Amino acid sequence: MSPSVRLQEMIRVIRSARTQGEERGLIQKECAAIRAQFRQSDNGARTHNLAKLLYVHMLGYPAHFGQMECVRLIASPRYSEKRIGYLGAMMLLDEKQDASLLITNSIKNDLSHSSQHVQSLALCTLACMGSAEMCRDLAPEIERLLGASDSYIKKKAILCAVHIVRKIPELGELYTPLACSLLSEKNHGVLHSAVVLITELCERNPDTLRQFRKTVPELVHIMKGLIMSGYSPEHNVAGISDPFLQVRILRLLRILGRCNDAASDAMNDLLAQVATNTDSSKTAGSAVLYETVLTVMDIRSESGLRVLAVNILGRFLLNNDRNIRYISMTSLQKIVQTDHTAVQRHRGTIVDCLKDQDASVKRRALELSLALVSATNIRTMMKELLVFLSTCPPELRAHTASGIFIAAERYAPSQRWHIDTILHVLITAGGDVRDETVPNLIKLITTASELHCYTVLKLYRALITDISQQSLVQVACWCIGEYGDLLLKGECDDIEPMQLTEDDVLDALETVLQSHMSSPASRAFALTATMKLSTRITNNVDRIRSIVSIYGSCIDVELQQRAVEYNALFKKYDHMRAAVLERMPVIDKSSPGDTLGDLTGEVTKDSSLSKPVPGGSTLPLEPASQAFDLLDLLGQTDTVPEASHAESAAAPDPAGPSTGRDLLDLLGGLETTVVPSVTVYEKGGVSLKLQCDSQTETAVTLTFTACNSTQNDITKFTLQAAVPKSIQLQMKAPSGSVLPAGGHSAITQTVVLSNPSKTNLKMRVRLSYSNQGMVCQDTVQIDSFPSPAWT
Amino acid sequence: MQFMLLFSRQGKLRLQKWYVPLSDKEKKKITRELVQTVLARKPKMCSFLEWRDLKIVYKRYASLYFCCAIEDQDNELITLEIIHRYVELLDKYFGSVCELDIIFNFEKAYFILDEFLLGGEAQETSKKNVLKAIEQADLLQEVSHHEGSRFVD
């Protein structure tokens, strides 16, 4: 190939290469020729060569050897060479390259060149790739050009100033004085650039912002001129006069009107006018309306105007153009918190957008729908969201699932609905839910004691249909293990009864154990559930024994360990088996690690779940103490502790931390004051008094004083306490555990309650002591406290 | 605007204008990933997408995709108008422009873009003025080229 082949010829040749390898070869040859040419000092084809190199660069090949050639060409007196040289600089040099500094001088010279076009090249290059150093050097030159009389150069100089301000914000001061006067220009190019510059200056400097607020009337005037002017062929786009300029002015007005009543007032009429008069049938008009809406929502506009803006967004929602719908939802998302009711009016359309084909639109609709869920529309919204979950693209499923959970947590009209909803999500998208879902759901189920039968039947049905969704499998196994007896009874009010045999249930669990789809965690759940059933069923205990012993030689270490321990429970510790595998206590919702439980939500929700223990049954409290007593006992032997560990591991994060501490805490802390005390319990000579030591907005410190007026010493005296879920309890160590006879001395114990959500304070206290060898226990409920903290 | 890319249906880059300083490697990476993302989109989909932390506005004209990355506060709809204006300018200049025009005259496509946008912002909102400026510059280039050259190719 001859070295002087034209650019277009080269392009043709390269394009005709049939393989990547062929192309590479051609380009290598060409680059070698170009390099040789560059080394020659005087060469009339320099522009062609650099252009060829730039083409090669665009294809992705290295072209750094052209950098110096760019520098040389920029310094050339010929316009044709400067033009390509500057283009090369913009493509090959960026501020990170050292060579870029070499062109600073050339740019400086060219900025004062006699030809406008040369000046233009310099300005363009500086604004595109000027580094901070270059900007600092050339800032005064730009300032000079801002005052130039020619609009062609002025508009470019202004945008150059914008770039300089972005690189070195302090230099904004240099351009601020001139910027103000630029608004009186007639030339749209200059005006547009001026608005951009003023926007940039105001965004960076609050003082400048204040200064420019006084330009609001002028800006309003310019806008009015644009809207009211007749057809101007030069600037018309689809019936809108210079939409680019209109949009920029609106954006500047937004910044000036923000947090300022006077400025907002001054632009109120204009915004109303733009909003009503702009024709939005084409993109240009919609762009202007969009910017107007953004401005109205951001400044201190009057309510009528805001309503107008939201209505525009509502209209956009119904637009055929998908882009407009997307924009509308993005804007609605921004205002959904502040103008909730206004946006609620468009809920129907937004929910329809969930069915749109486009993933971006779907995502926006999802975000908005989740934000619009409220106590009144929860049932209908949830139906839509669940339908969406089953059809939505995979990347949105996790987000949808967690959004549904949060909404359900906040607004569930009933526990059954809540459980149903979570089950539905697990069945549809169990693979995409977060890990905490399983323990959270289990907590929820344990609190809804009247629904245990319903829940376990439903879960059993789901389990036998599909065992691929691991979270569902885990919850189902846990429930079957826990409530297997209810499951076998098979009767339940709200759901079709099922006649199940013990074998059916064990079959289901074995299927999970054996299936290759089950994760190790699920199998662990299933094994523990099987074990628990040994105390809840009557006939097939042998079958359970054999299952457990089979897994004693399982490859999975966790399963093997559990199986071995359960085996031990059958063999050596059979007498304890019933106690160990008893019904679990209600899990405290506010224990650590519970993320969803932190949302306390509305009052109605609180009252339904804030009872410390579900109605009538004090049963949960007993197993708790027994279980922990057992833990204590078992802690001393070597082999069996794992059983209790395994059992508590199967019930994730039980109330262990908080109540355990209450029961076994033995630290110091005595307080006796002469504050009025209330006797909360008196029986058999043992009395318990309560007084309030101190009280703040969200915390109360109480002291219990126990006294013994019998003839005998009372030993092993302990207090246990339970409080509603939103309150945190900390029991300090009692002063002792012996109550001498005759009431000579008392035991005191301090309790600190923290109640950040100020719910009604209730406490249930259990006394336990030994009197003449007999163990006595009693429970008392305290509803009112000496100094009423909250009523 | 942070950058503008023009690429074909096969993912070949036809023009790249960067208004932010990035290394060559970063530019290549961004280009590759963004091109893949945009090409994967179906025909009737929305012209806007969120990619990394940028807003991307793209539009397909015949066999070329025009793709811009804008900042958070920028108006997406007006960016569509900017893209459209650029296409109109190319069309007027080349006379019914097609992809081949841009391939074989890429430097001219750049020159036109540089007369319309400066530092990522529109500098001239009148189509007529942009075209007039290009015409004058081209004339100047012709004159200067023939004036000084001794080797005529």
Coordinates of C-alpha atoms in Angstrom, one line a residue, chain A residues 365-743:
Chain A
A365 CA -44.5 0.9 38.6
L366 CA -43.4 -1.5 41.3
E367 CA -41.6 1.2 43.3
L368 CA -44.6 3.5 43.1
S369 CA -47.1 0.8 44.0
L370 CA -45.2 -0.2 47.1
A371 CA -45.1 3.4 48.1
L372 CA -48.8 3.8 47.6
V373 CA -49.8 0.8 49.8
S374 CA -51.8 2.0 52.7
A375 CA -54.1 0.5 55.4
T376 CA -57.2 1.2 53.3
N377 CA -56.1 -0.4 50.0
I378 CA -53.9 -3.2 51.3
R379 CA -56.1 -6.0 50.2
T380 CA -56.6 -4.9 46.6
M381 CA -53.0 -3.8 46.3
M382 CA -51.7 -7.0 47.6
K383 CA -53.7 -9.0 45.1
E384 CA -52.1 -7.0 42.3
L385 CA -48.7 -7.3 43.8
L386 CA -49.0 -11.1 44.2
V387 CA -50.1 -11.4 40.6
F388 CA -47.2 -9.2 39.6
L389 CA -44.8 -11.4 41.6
S390 CA -45.8 -14.5 39.6
T391 CA -45.2 -12.8 36.2
C392 CA -42.5 -10.3 36.9
P393 CA -38.9 -10.5 35.4
P394 CA -36.5 -12.5 37.7
E395 CA -34.4 -9.4 38.5
L396 CA -37.3 -7.8 40.2
R397 CA -38.6 -10.7 42.2
A398 CA -36.4 -10.3 45.3
H399 CA -37.3 -6.7 45.5
T400 CA -41.0 -7.4 45.1
A401 CA -41.0 -10.1 47.7
S402 CA -39.3 -7.9 50.3
G403 CA -41.6 -5.0 49.4
I404 CA -44.6 -7.3 49.9
F405 CA -43.3 -8.5 53.2
I406 CA -42.8 -5.0 54.5
A407 CA -46.3 -3.9 53.3
A408 CA -47.9 -7.0 54.9
E409 CA -46.0 -6.4 58.1
R410 CA -47.2 -2.8 58.3
Y411 CA -50.8 -3.1 57.2
A412 CA -52.0 -6.7 57.6
P413 CA -55.7 -6.5 58.4
S414 CA -55.5 -9.9 60.2
Q415 CA -53.0 -12.5 61.2
R416 CA -54.5 -15.0 58.9
W417 CA -54.3 -12.7 56.0
H418 CA -50.7 -12.0 56.9
I419 CA -49.8 -15.7 57.1
D420 CA -51.7 -16.4 53.8
T421 CA -49.8 -13.6 52.1
I422 CA -46.4 -14.8 53.2
L423 CA -47.2 -18.3 52.2
H424 CA -48.3 -17.2 48.8
V425 CA -45.0 -15.4 48.3
L426 CA -43.1 -18.4 49.4
I427 CA -44.9 -20.6 47.1
T428 CA -44.5 -18.3 44.1
A429 CA -41.0 -16.9 44.7
G430 CA -39.5 -18.8 47.6
G431 CA -36.1 -18.9 46.0
D432 CA -35.9 -15.1 45.9
V433 CA -36.7 -14.2 49.5
R434 CA -34.2 -13.1 52.0
D435 CA -32.9 -15.5 54.6
E436 CA -34.6 -13.8 57.5
T437 CA -38.0 -14.6 56.0
V438 CA -38.0 -18.1 57.5
P439 CA -37.4 -17.1 61.1
N440 CA -39.7 -14.2 60.8
L441 CA -42.5 -16.3 59.4
I442 CA -42.0 -18.8 62.2
K443 CA -42.2 -16.1 64.8
L444 CA -45.4 -14.8 63.2
I445 CA -46.9 -18.3 63.2
T446 CA -46.1 -19.0 66.8
T447 CA -47.8 -15.8 67.9
A448 CA -51.0 -16.6 66.0
S449 CA -51.8 -19.5 68.2
E450 CA -55.4 -19.8 67.1
L451 CA -54.3 -20.3 63.6
H452 CA -51.8 -23.0 64.2
C453 CA -54.1 -25.7 62.9
Y454 CA -55.0 -23.7 59.8
T455 CA -51.4 -22.8 59.2
V456 CA -50.0 -26.3 59.5
L457 CA -52.7 -27.8 57.3
K458 CA -52.0 -25.2 54.6
L459 CA -48.3 -25.7 54.8
Y460 CA -48.7 -29.5 54.6
R461 CA -50.7 -29.1 51.5
A462 CA -48.1 -26.8 50.0
L463 CA -45.3 -29.1 51.0
I464 CA -46.8 -32.2 49.3
T465 CA -47.4 -30.2 46.1
D466 CA -43.9 -28.7 45.7
I467 CA -40.7 -29.2 47.6
S468 CA -38.5 -27.1 45.5
Q469 CA -38.9 -23.8 47.3
Q470 CA -36.5 -24.1 50.2
S471 CA -37.8 -21.4 52.5
L472 CA -41.3 -22.9 52.2
V473 CA -40.0 -26.3 52.9
Q474 CA -38.2 -25.1 56.0
V475 CA -41.2 -23.3 57.4
A476 CA -43.4 -26.3 56.6
C477 CA -41.2 -28.8 58.2
W478 CA -40.8 -26.7 61.3
C479 CA -44.6 -26.3 61.6
I480 CA -45.3 -30.0 61.0
G481 CA -42.8 -30.9 63.7
E482 CA -44.2 -28.4 66.1
Y483 CA -47.9 -28.8 65.4
G484 CA -48.0 -32.3 64.1
D485 CA -50.6 -33.3 66.6
L486 CA -53.0 -30.6 65.3
L487 CA -52.2 -31.7 61.8
L488 CA -53.2 -35.2 62.5
K489 CA -56.4 -34.1 64.2
G490 CA -57.2 -32.8 60.8
E491 CA -60.1 -30.5 61.7
C492 CA -60.0 -26.9 61.2
D493 CA -62.7 -24.3 60.8
D494 CA -61.4 -22.2 58.0
I495 CA -60.0 -24.8 55.7
E496 CA -61.0 -28.1 54.2
P497 CA -60.2 -30.9 56.6
M498 CA -57.8 -33.6 55.7
Q499 CA -57.7 -37.1 57.0
L500 CA -54.1 -37.8 57.5
T501 CA -52.4 -40.8 58.9
E502 CA -49.2 -40.6 60.8
D503 CA -47.5 -42.4 57.9
D504 CA -48.6 -39.6 55.5
V505 CA -47.0 -37.0 57.6
L506 CA -43.8 -39.0 58.1
D507 CA -43.8 -39.7 54.3
A508 CA -43.8 -36.0 53.6
L509 CA -40.9 -35.4 55.9
E510 CA -39.0 -38.3 54.5
T511 CA -39.5 -37.0 51.0
V512 CA -37.8 -33.8 52.0
L513 CA -35.0 -35.7 53.7
Q514 CA -34.3 -37.8 50.6
S515 CA -34.9 -35.3 47.8
H516 CA -31.9 -34.0 45.9
M517 CA -33.7 -30.7 45.7
S518 CA -33.5 -30.1 49.5
S519 CA -30.7 -27.9 50.8
P520 CA -28.8 -29.1 53.8
A521 CA -30.6 -26.7 56.0
S522 CA -34.0 -28.0 54.8
R523 CA -33.0 -31.5 55.6
A524 CA -31.9 -30.5 59.0
F525 CA -35.3 -28.9 59.6
A526 CA -37.0 -32.1 58.4
L527 CA -34.9 -34.3 60.6
T528 CA -35.6 -32.3 63.7
A529 CA -39.3 -32.1 62.8
T530 CA -39.4 -35.9 62.5
M531 CA -37.8 -36.2 65.9
K532 CA -40.3 -33.8 67.4
L533 CA -43.1 -35.8 66.1
S534 CA -42.0 -38.7 68.2
T535 CA -43.7 -37.1 71.2
R536 CA -46.7 -36.0 69.2
I537 CA -47.7 -39.2 67.5
T538 CA -48.5 -42.5 69.1
N539 CA -48.1 -45.3 66.7
N540 CA -45.1 -44.8 64.5
V541 CA -42.4 -44.0 67.0
D542 CA -40.4 -47.0 65.7
R543 CA -40.4 -45.6 62.2
I544 CA -39.0 -42.4 63.6
R545 CA -36.4 -44.3 65.5
S546 CA -35.3 -46.0 62.3
I547 CA -35.2 -42.8 60.3
V548 CA -33.1 -41.2 62.9
S549 CA -30.7 -44.1 63.2
I550 CA -30.3 -44.2 59.4
Y551 CA -29.1 -40.6 59.3
G552 CA -26.6 -41.4 62.0
S553 CA -24.3 -42.4 59.2
C554 CA -25.2 -39.7 56.8
I555 CA -22.4 -37.9 54.9
D556 CA -23.6 -34.5 55.8
V557 CA -21.9 -33.7 59.1
E558 CA -24.7 -31.6 60.5
L559 CA -27.3 -34.2 59.8
Q560 CA -25.2 -36.9 61.2
Q561 CA -24.6 -35.1 64.4
R562 CA -28.2 -34.4 64.9
A563 CA -29.2 -37.9 64.1
V564 CA -26.7 -39.3 66.5
E565 CA -27.9 -37.0 69.3
Y566 CA -31.5 -37.8 68.6
N567 CA -30.6 -41.4 68.8
A568 CA -29.0 -40.8 72.1
L569 CA -32.2 -39.1 73.2
F570 CA -34.1 -42.2 72.3
K571 CA -31.7 -44.6 74.0
K572 CA -30.1 -43.1 77.1
Y573 CA -32.2 -40.1 77.8
D574 CA -35.7 -41.3 76.9
H575 CA -37.0 -39.9 80.1
M576 CA -36.1 -36.4 79.0
R577 CA -37.4 -36.8 75.5
A578 CA -40.9 -35.5 76.2
A579 CA -39.6 -32.4 78.0
V580 CA -36.9 -31.6 75.4
L581 CA -39.3 -31.9 72.5
E582 CA -42.2 -29.9 74.0
R583 CA -44.0 -27.1 72.3
M584 CA -41.7 -24.1 71.7
P585 CA -42.4 -20.9 73.6
V586 CA -43.8 -17.9 71.7
I587 CA -40.8 -16.2 70.2
D588 CA -40.3 -12.7 71.4
K589 CA -40.7 -10.4 68.4
S590 CA -38.3 -7.8 69.5
S591 CA -35.3 -10.0 70.0
P592 CA -32.1 -9.1 68.1
G593 CA -31.8 -10.2 64.5
D594 CA -35.4 -9.5 63.7
T595 CA -35.4 -6.9 61.0
L596 CA -39.1 -6.8 60.1
G597 CA -40.2 -6.8 63.7
D598 CA -38.7 -3.3 64.1
L599 CA -41.5 -1.7 62.2
T600 CA -44.0 -1.1 65.0
G601 CA -46.6 0.3 62.5
E602 CA -50.0 1.6 63.4
V603 CA -51.6 1.4 66.8
T604 CA -54.2 -1.2 65.7
K605 CA -51.5 -3.5 64.7
D606 CA -49.7 -3.1 68.0
S607 CA -52.7 -3.9 70.2
S608 CA -53.3 -7.2 68.4
L609 CA -49.8 -8.4 68.8
S610 CA -48.6 -6.7 71.9
K611 CA -50.1 -9.1 74.4
P612 CA -47.2 -10.7 76.1
V613 CA -48.6 -14.2 75.9
P614 CA -51.6 -15.3 73.8
G615 CA -54.8 -15.4 75.8
G616 CA -55.5 -17.9 78.5
S617 CA -52.5 -20.1 78.3
T618 CA -49.7 -19.7 80.7
L619 CA -48.3 -22.8 79.1
P620 CA -45.6 -21.1 77.0
L621 CA -44.0 -19.7 80.0
E622 CA -43.6 -23.0 81.7
P623 CA -41.8 -24.9 79.0
A624 CA -39.6 -21.9 78.7
S625 CA -38.4 -22.2 82.2
Q626 CA -38.3 -25.9 82.1
A627 CA -36.4 -25.9 78.8
F628 CA -33.9 -23.5 80.2
D629 CA -33.7 -25.4 83.4
L630 CA -33.0 -28.4 81.3
L631 CA -30.4 -26.4 79.4
D632 CA -28.8 -25.8 82.6
L633 CA -28.8 -29.4 83.6
L634 CA -27.8 -30.6 80.2
G635 CA -25.0 -28.1 80.1
Q636 CA -23.1 -30.3 82.5
T637 CA -23.1 -33.5 80.5
D638 CA -21.0 -34.0 77.5
T639 CA -23.1 -35.8 74.9
V640 CA -26.5 -34.5 75.2
P641 CA -25.9 -30.7 75.2
E642 CA -25.9 -30.9 71.4
A643 CA -29.5 -32.1 71.4
S644 CA -30.6 -28.9 73.1
H645 CA -28.4 -26.9 70.8
A646 CA -29.8 -28.7 67.8
E647 CA -33.3 -28.1 69.1
S648 CA -32.8 -24.5 69.7
A649 CA -31.0 -24.2 66.4
A650 CA -34.1 -25.6 64.6
A651 CA -36.1 -22.8 66.1
P652 CA -34.1 -19.9 64.9
D653 CA -33.1 -17.2 67.4
P654 CA -35.6 -18.0 70.2
A655 CA -36.1 -15.6 73.0
G656 CA -33.0 -17.1 74.5
P657 CA -30.9 -14.0 74.8
S658 CA -33.4 -11.8 76.6
T659 CA -35.5 -14.1 78.8
G660 CA -32.5 -16.3 79.5
R661 CA -30.7 -13.4 80.8
D662 CA -33.6 -12.5 83.0
L663 CA -33.8 -15.9 84.5
L664 CA -30.1 -16.5 85.1
D665 CA -28.8 -13.0 85.6
L666 CA -26.9 -12.7 88.9
L667 CA -25.3 -9.3 88.9
G668 CA -25.4 -6.6 91.6
G669 CA -27.8 -3.7 92.1
L670 CA -29.7 -2.8 95.2
E671 CA -32.0 0.2 95.7
T672 CA -34.4 1.1 98.4
T673 CA -36.1 4.4 98.5
V674 CA -39.0 5.8 100.4
V675 CA -41.2 6.2 97.4
P676 CA -44.8 5.0 97.7
S677 CA -44.9 1.3 96.9
V678 CA -47.7 -0.9 95.9
T679 CA -48.3 -4.4 97.0
V680 CA -48.8 -6.4 94.0
Y681 CA -48.9 -9.9 95.5
E682 CA -49.7 -11.2 98.9
K683 CA -50.3 -14.9 99.6
G684 CA -49.2 -17.5 102.0
G685 CA -47.2 -15.0 104.0
V686 CA -45.1 -13.9 101.1
S687 CA -45.6 -10.4 99.8
L688 CA -44.2 -8.5 96.9
K689 CA -44.2 -4.8 96.7
L690 CA -43.4 -2.6 93.7
Q691 CA -42.1 0.9 93.6
C692 CA -41.1 3.2 90.9
D693 CA -37.6 4.6 91.4
S694 CA -37.2 6.9 88.5
Q695 CA -38.9 7.6 85.3
T696 CA -37.9 9.4 82.1
E697 CA -39.7 9.8 78.7
T698 CA -38.9 6.3 77.6
A699 CA -37.6 4.4 80.6
V700 CA -38.7 3.4 84.0
T701 CA -36.8 1.9 86.8
L702 CA -38.7 -0.2 89.3
T703 CA -37.8 -2.1 92.4
F704 CA -39.5 -5.2 93.7
T705 CA -39.3 -5.9 97.4
A706 CA -40.2 -9.3 98.7
C707 CA -41.0 -10.0 102.3
N708 CA -41.7 -13.1 104.2
S709 CA -44.0 -13.0 107.2
T710 CA -44.2 -16.7 107.8
Q711 CA -42.5 -18.7 110.6
N712 CA -40.2 -20.4 108.2
D713 CA -37.3 -19.3 106.1
I714 CA -38.0 -19.1 102.5
T715 CA -35.2 -20.1 100.1
K716 CA -34.5 -20.2 96.4
F717 CA -36.7 -17.1 95.9
T718 CA -36.6 -16.0 92.3
L719 CA -38.6 -13.5 90.2
Q720 CA -39.2 -13.8 86.5
A721 CA -40.9 -11.1 84.5
A722 CA -42.5 -10.8 81.0
V723 CA -43.5 -7.6 79.3
P724 CA -45.2 -6.6 76.0
K725 CA -43.1 -6.9 72.9
S726 CA -42.3 -3.3 72.3
I727 CA -40.9 -2.9 75.8
Q728 CA -37.4 -4.0 76.7
L729 CA -36.8 -5.5 80.1
Q730 CA -33.6 -5.7 82.1
M731 CA -33.6 -7.3 85.4
K732 CA -30.8 -6.6 87.7
A733 CA -29.6 -9.2 90.2
P734 CA -31.7 -9.7 93.3
S735 CA -30.2 -8.9 96.6
G736 CA -30.4 -12.5 97.6
S737 CA -32.5 -15.6 97.4
V738 CA -33.3 -16.2 101.0
L739 CA -36.2 -14.6 102.8
P740 CA -35.7 -15.1 106.5
A741 CA -38.8 -15.7 108.6
G742 CA -40.6 -13.0 110.4
G743 CA -40.1 -10.3 107.8

